[in-house]
Amino acid sequence: MSHFTETEIAYMQEQKLGRLATVDAKGNPHVVPVGFRYNSELDTIDVGGYNMGKSKKFRDAGRHGRAAFVIDDVLLPSQPRGIEIRGRSEAIQQGGKEILQNENVDAEFIRITPTHIISWGIDTHPYHPSSRKISS
Amino acid sequence: MSHFTETEIAYMQEQKLGRLATVDAKGNPHVVPVGFRYNSELDTIDVGGYNMGKSKKFRDAGRHGRAAFVIDDVLLPSQPRGIEIRGRSEAIQQGGKEILQNENVDAEFIRITPTHIISWGIDTHPYHPSSRKISS
């Protein structure tokens, strides 16, 4: 069973970009736009891209072991909606092309296993987020 | 003199949202969409919002003292552009309404003073970023 609601999954499946936050060896943050897939078999967020294997985010996600990821947009005129996923991060060496369904991205990808999900404007009012921690 | 180029400043002035990454007391990342202003007097990024003063990001930005901020979009059909700013972060108690020019946001706001700027697709090719550190 997924830790996400059906509406959250539908939202993640229609969005193309998210922003990934990682932490470097000194403990400082980094944030970048990235392509991703919601992985329904594992209930994870899989993040891939061009030159992923040599990127700072890939090294940082693997070393630190924790990442945060946000997918969001604004429905006009002014209805924000989105979902933030915090969780364990792994730097995985193989499988990115198949998972992202894109021959041009690297084999390396980042897998985020959720431990905390916060969403707003998807199942709830834009300014009344749903926040839940996941025990695993 | 600004550490940003004129084109980068024009880009920041036309965008309304960015995504702010902070680090919590345990050293783990958090990322959220936020409203911001480029502050041309101080050459800083000032981030404000509803309920800013009581937010996790405000506490984390003040405690940790470092934040990362990304502003980005995709020009159709597929030209990504954006700018990431890493720097020192301060949690400031007063001035948010005036700086954000919005009576509805909190007085509290976060100020980011850049120490590293990375931009792509603004002055450079989308896949050849300009990256520079700022000594201060």
XYZ file of C-alpha atoms in Angstrom:
272
model
C 0.000 0.000 0.000
C 1.271 3.453 -0.856
C 1.995 6.143 1.721
C 0.647 8.634 -0.837
C -3.041 9.244 -1.548
C -4.450 8.460 -5.006
C -4.782 12.196 -5.713
C -1.162 12.831 -4.703
C 0.010 10.021 -6.990
C -2.039 11.410 -9.901
C -0.508 14.848 -9.256
C 3.051 13.462 -9.157
C 2.427 11.570 -12.394
C 1.327 14.678 -14.285
C 4.234 16.882 -13.153
C 7.587 16.723 -14.929
C 9.949 18.656 -12.696
C 10.666 18.815 -9.003
C 13.345 20.516 -6.920
C 15.791 18.372 -4.997
C 17.552 19.561 -1.845
C 20.677 17.753 -0.659
C 23.280 18.443 2.028
C 27.021 18.549 1.348
C 29.966 17.250 3.371
C 30.113 20.523 5.337
C 26.396 20.255 6.189
C 25.254 22.994 3.814
C 22.278 22.839 1.431
C 22.101 22.650 -2.376
C 18.892 22.819 -4.441
C 18.279 22.108 -8.144
C 15.432 21.390 -10.577
C 15.371 17.736 -11.672
C 13.297 15.240 -13.622
C 11.729 12.427 -11.636
C 9.325 9.487 -11.616
C 7.075 8.266 -8.889
C 7.975 4.560 -8.626
C 4.709 2.780 -7.866
C 6.341 -0.604 -7.262
C 8.589 0.684 -4.477
C 6.618 3.800 -3.443
C 9.759 5.902 -3.935
C 10.708 9.043 -5.853
C 13.379 8.238 -8.439
C 15.384 11.232 -9.678
C 17.470 11.047 -12.843
C 19.087 13.268 -15.419
C 21.851 14.247 -17.802
C 25.286 13.933 -16.177
C 23.639 12.721 -12.971
C 26.486 10.312 -12.173
C 29.088 13.077 -11.920
C 26.863 15.625 -10.222
C 27.178 17.220 -6.805
C 23.589 16.205 -5.939
C 24.364 12.532 -6.669
C 27.472 12.537 -4.431
C 25.701 14.492 -1.689
C 22.532 12.334 -1.768
C 24.620 9.171 -1.441
C 26.971 10.440 1.252
C 24.469 12.203 3.488
C 21.664 9.676 3.096
C 18.830 12.196 3.494
C 17.159 14.419 0.884
C 14.076 16.599 0.477
C 12.087 16.921 -2.728
C 9.305 19.343 -3.639
C 6.869 19.218 -6.561
C 4.636 22.259 -6.791
C 2.789 24.634 -9.063
C 0.171 27.367 -8.887
C -3.282 26.927 -10.397
C -4.412 30.282 -11.741
C -5.324 32.767 -10.427
C -3.589 31.948 -7.140
C -4.114 28.434 -5.826
C -0.817 26.938 -4.811
C -0.546 23.173 -4.615
C 2.316 20.800 -4.091
C 3.935 18.032 -2.149
C 7.183 17.889 -0.206
C 8.787 14.516 0.424
C 11.570 14.153 2.983
C 13.288 10.848 3.266
C 16.253 8.555 2.964
C 18.324 9.049 -0.187
C 20.427 6.500 -2.056
C 22.812 7.062 -4.980
C 22.164 4.088 -7.277
C 24.571 3.204 -10.102
C 22.281 1.431 -12.601
C 18.727 1.624 -13.925
C 18.144 5.350 -14.461
C 17.485 5.135 -18.225
C 14.770 2.498 -17.776
C 13.147 4.148 -14.774
C 13.097 7.630 -16.277
C 12.190 6.101 -19.670
C 14.807 8.268 -21.317
C 17.848 6.963 -23.181
C 19.616 10.315 -22.825
C 19.831 10.397 -19.043
C 22.555 8.669 -17.036
C 22.281 5.129 -15.654
C 22.961 6.634 -12.218
C 19.931 7.931 -10.322
C 18.848 8.977 -6.830
C 16.132 7.080 -4.958
C 14.195 8.808 -2.176
C 12.209 6.652 0.273
C 9.682 8.891 2.058
C 9.752 9.311 5.835
C 7.653 12.508 5.935
C 5.071 13.731 3.401
C 3.554 17.220 3.406
C 1.010 18.156 0.720
C -1.145 21.239 0.159
C -3.865 22.165 -2.338
C -4.071 18.550 -3.587
C -6.321 16.808 -1.040
C -6.540 19.852 1.202
C -6.988 23.615 1.108
C -3.862 25.354 -0.284
C -3.075 26.883 3.122
C -3.952 23.851 5.259
C -1.356 21.223 4.462
C -1.637 17.543 5.243
C 1.517 16.467 7.081
C 2.296 12.900 8.105
C 5.342 10.970 9.216
C 5.928 7.444 8.067
C 7.205 4.842 10.470
C 9.147 2.129 8.709
C 28.371 46.581 -7.662
C 26.213 43.508 -7.901
C 27.553 39.958 -7.956
C 24.746 39.184 -10.426
C 24.793 40.085 -14.118
C 22.185 42.498 -15.502
C 20.451 39.621 -17.292
C 20.321 37.561 -14.092
C 18.814 40.502 -12.207
C 16.183 41.021 -14.933
C 15.346 37.306 -14.758
C 15.006 37.351 -10.946
C 12.784 40.423 -11.174
C 10.342 38.759 -13.561
C 9.985 35.516 -11.588
C 7.609 35.285 -8.627
C 8.508 32.010 -6.947
C 11.675 30.244 -5.950
C 12.413 27.150 -3.903
C 14.272 27.530 -0.621
C 16.371 24.752 0.900
C 17.274 24.894 4.577
C 18.909 22.470 7.013
C 17.344 21.460 10.343
C 18.929 20.904 13.760
C 19.659 17.271 12.872
C 21.423 18.325 9.668
C 18.647 17.212 7.308
C 17.240 19.180 4.370
C 13.835 20.832 3.851
C 12.641 22.482 0.611
C 9.604 24.687 -0.091
C 8.283 27.116 -2.706
C 8.424 30.727 -1.522
C 7.910 34.289 -2.692
C 10.997 36.479 -2.844
C 12.510 39.792 -3.943
C 15.927 40.528 -5.256
C 17.115 43.375 -3.000
C 19.147 45.660 -5.248
C 20.378 47.878 -2.396
C 21.997 45.009 -0.509
C 22.457 42.508 -3.381
C 20.577 39.888 -1.350
C 17.616 37.583 -1.877
C 14.839 38.408 0.609
C 12.296 35.647 1.176
C 8.950 36.334 2.828
C 5.490 34.868 3.180
C 2.354 34.062 5.115
C 3.118 32.620 8.568
C 6.830 33.013 7.856
C 7.641 33.894 11.476
C 6.392 30.579 12.851
C 7.680 28.419 10.022
C 10.252 25.647 10.085
C 12.197 27.335 7.280
C 12.503 30.566 9.293
C 13.817 28.748 12.394
C 16.140 26.566 10.319
C 17.503 29.461 8.224
C 18.296 31.429 11.368
C 19.817 28.565 13.363
C 21.900 26.979 10.619
C 23.030 30.202 8.958
C 23.272 28.741 5.446
C 20.578 28.320 2.778
C 20.249 27.545 -0.924
C 17.685 29.101 -3.231
C 16.761 28.200 -6.799
C 14.703 30.171 -9.314
C 14.070 28.302 -12.556
C 11.674 27.665 -15.398
C 11.626 26.028 -18.820
C 11.195 28.064 -22.005
C 9.183 25.985 -24.457
C 9.849 23.610 -26.071
C 12.709 22.556 -23.805
C 15.122 25.288 -22.831
C 15.738 25.175 -19.101
C 17.031 28.304 -17.409
C 17.562 29.278 -13.837
C 19.822 30.447 -11.085
C 20.881 28.833 -7.840
C 22.126 31.020 -5.012
C 23.936 29.504 -2.033
C 24.811 31.732 0.839
C 24.535 32.917 4.381
C 20.991 33.042 5.755
C 19.570 35.307 8.445
C 16.138 35.174 10.088
C 15.112 38.841 10.378
C 12.211 39.928 12.623
C 11.027 43.127 10.902
C 10.579 44.560 7.411
C 9.060 41.708 5.418
C 5.834 43.511 4.465
C 7.711 46.487 3.021
C 10.351 44.432 1.255
C 7.904 41.969 -0.274
C 5.480 44.877 -0.937
C 2.651 42.793 0.477
C 0.613 43.691 3.566
C -0.516 40.072 3.973
C 2.883 38.515 4.553
C 4.618 38.417 7.942
C 7.057 41.050 9.167
C 9.600 38.236 9.601
C 11.649 37.341 6.538
C 14.789 35.456 5.529
C 17.752 37.238 3.947
C 20.236 35.298 1.825
C 23.625 36.862 1.087
C 25.174 35.022 -1.870
C 28.494 33.220 -1.542
C 28.095 31.066 -4.678
C 26.007 31.762 -7.797
C 25.277 29.191 -10.505
C 23.130 30.186 -13.500
C 22.153 28.376 -16.701
C 20.221 29.376 -19.813
C 20.265 33.050 -18.793
C 23.681 34.308 -19.925
C 24.840 30.878 -21.036
C 23.682 27.772 -22.872
C 21.113 25.803 -20.806
C 23.568 22.943 -20.278
C 26.691 25.055 -19.717
C 26.165 26.829 -16.418
C 28.088 29.841 -15.202
C 29.374 29.092 -11.691
C 31.254 31.560 -9.518
C 32.149 31.884 -5.859
C 32.048 35.207 -4.115
C 34.762 36.186 -1.705
C 33.536 38.584 0.938
